[in-house]
Structure formats: C-alpha cells, structure tokens
Amino acid sequence: MALGALEAGGTKMVCSIGDEHGRLWTRETFPTTTPAETIPLLIDFFRRHPVEALGIGSFGPLDLRPDSPTYGYITSTPKLAWVQCPLLPTLAEALGVPVGLDTDVNAAALAEHALGAARGLSGCLYITVGTGIGGGLVVEGRMVHGLLHPELGHIWLRPHPDDPAPHGFCPYHDGCLEGMASGPALQKRWGRPACELEASHPAWTLEAHYLAQMCMTAIVAFSPEKIILGGGVMQQAHLFPRIRAEVRRMLGGYVRHRAVEADIDQYIVPPGLGADSGATGALLLAARAAGGNSPG
Ligand code: ADP
Ligand code: ZN
C-alpha cells in the first residue's frame, strides 16, 4: 500500500512515500514560504506519486479536535502567513484520500514507540531541540492531546546563575525552555551559530542544565518510560552524558527506579530512527487514516 507522509516544518516541507510498515522510499523537500505558494507544491507532489492515504506531522499549534469547525488548521503559529491555515482540509479535498494529522513531535514519538528507541515499551516522550523545542508524548500507545496538545517547549525554567540572558528569547514567555535553549536562542545568547560553539564552551553547561530541567519536569509529571532527544542541537552528542548527570542530580534520589539510576544511559537517548522519526511517524498516521493495521 503506497502511503504519503508530510513533515510540515517552519522552514521546509518534506514529502515522502512509503508503506504501512514505516518503510520510506521517495522523498522531496520544498521550502516553507506562504500557504499560497507552498501548498500547491505539496499537492503536485502527491498527485505525481498517488497514495491511498496521507499522514501529516506538522508544526503548530494545531487544532486536533475532530468535532471542531477548524479541525486540521494550524492555529496561532508565530509564522504569521500560516495562522489559521486549513492544512488538513485543503490537502484532503485536493487529493481525495483520508488524511491523518498530528504534531510533528507526536508523530515522531509514535514512530519511536512503534519502531525505534521505545519499541516494546508502553510509551515515550520525544523532544526535538532545533529551531524550536517541542515535545510529543505517547502514553499506553496513544498520542496525548487535550485542550490542544502538550507544548513542552514552553515550560518555565529556573535560570542558571551564570546565564547572561536569563529571560531567554521567546516572544510570549519570560524564561521558557524554547526561549532559553533552542538553536536560535543559543545563537542570540552567544553571538555565534550553535554548531560553531566548541564542546568546552559554557553554552553547553547551561544547555544541559535547561534540558535536564525539562527531563526532570517530564519525569515527575508523566513518568515516561523513555526520553528521546532529537533535533539539530542534539547533534552535540556530548550533551547526553551531561543531561543525564544533571537529571540524576535534580531528581535527588526521589524517583527510585533503575531507569533513572543505574540504567539512565538507556533512558535518555537519541532517536532510534535517526533523522527519520518524523517521516516514519507521518507514514504511521497515514496508515491509521487508511484504517489499516500498522506497527503504530
Ligand atoms: P528544524 O528545527 O528547523 O526542523 P533542526 O532540528 O535541524 O531543524 O534544528 C535547526 C537548529 O539546530 C538550528 O538553530 C541550528 O543552529 C541547530 N543545529 C543544527 N546542527 C547543529 C549542530 N551540529 N550543533 C548544534 N546546533 C545545531
Ligand atoms: Zn515560550
């Protein structure tokens, strides 16, 4: 069964074709400009590569309430051209196939749970640390929604005493995780792109401290069975041991479980599917929309 996957990101749109087992075989990327320019390119791609269903993992916030008149819309995004964009209805009408939608990070969490680092567990938390920070949560095999969906990138943090920019850079919040620890926040604080900051730079001590606060909060709030950290900033592999050590310190021995003690190296981990978590998750959303059985 040919299924379509769309990773809708704030800078690029990645269209893929694959199957219900999460295998990907064709991929094309388009820049995210305005809906009027970008959406026709997506429709054209999926007309050239016909699919039985489409799954979308998108930046948001999104309206994911199926009974809402604006179901499948991007809602209040800082990307102003996309505010109130009817992403799902437009693609569903143009392509005439079932379309499934969730946040990019919920899709990635779904894929990591079904086929990646959290296979065999009852759920996981997937965090991307890139241009933004987002968290997707799978609990007992289901992606978590609610009023909207979790927005873990915007939890408040306690600033590090050595932080020269302790308020961070989120236009909405004083000192939230995304405003403190995203790739652009690192660049604004230190005046250089994050990928150019050497491993010994104090930036990474602060970064590990902030990402550990997020892990600590998530552990006590949701008790995830695995925490998967992906996205461009996590290419800095030296962050993993630092974050794990900080998490253990912050937990203070309160959560008594092997996973966060002796086995923490297997608890806070990179994505098992590498850079493919999002696309694979979108394929699994397509399989669900098609009504077929899928590993997700
Ligand atoms: P996006 O979030 O746009 O989907 P990425 O996950 O690749 O894309 O995140 C891009 C951000 O990650 C940029 O701010 C960039 O500076 C940062 N980044 C990319 N590669 C690295 C790296 N090797 N080390 C540190 N930061 C990186
Ligand atoms: Zn914020």
PDB file of C-alpha atoms and ligand atoms in Angstrom, residues 153-156 170-179, ligand 2:
ATOM      1  CA  GLY A 153       8.785  23.732  24.646  1.00  0.00           C
ATOM      2  CA  HIS A 154       7.185  26.493  26.692  1.00  0.00           C
ATOM      3  CA  ILE A 155       7.527  25.216  30.252  1.00  0.00           C
ATOM      4  CA  TRP A 156       9.091  27.786  32.578  1.00  0.00           C
ATOM      5  CA  CYS A 170      10.528  33.653  23.478  1.00  0.00           C
ATOM      6  CA  PRO A 171       8.185  36.488  22.395  1.00  0.00           C
ATOM      7  CA  TYR A 172       5.456  35.045  24.660  1.00  0.00           C
ATOM      8  CA  HIS A 173       7.245  33.940  27.852  1.00  0.00           C
ATOM      9  CA  ASP A 174       9.866  35.090  30.297  1.00  0.00           C
ATOM     10  CA  GLY A 175      12.381  32.279  30.576  1.00  0.00           C
ATOM     11  CA  CYS A 176      10.647  29.367  28.846  1.00  0.00           C
ATOM     12  CA  LEU A 177      12.564  26.339  27.559  1.00  0.00           C
ATOM     13  CA  GLU A 178      12.353  27.232  23.843  1.00  0.00           C
ATOM     14  CA  GLY A 179      13.360  30.819  24.551  1.00  0.00           C
TER      15      GLY A 179
HETATM   16 ZN    ZN B   2       7.690  30.369  25.226  1.00  0.00          ZN
END
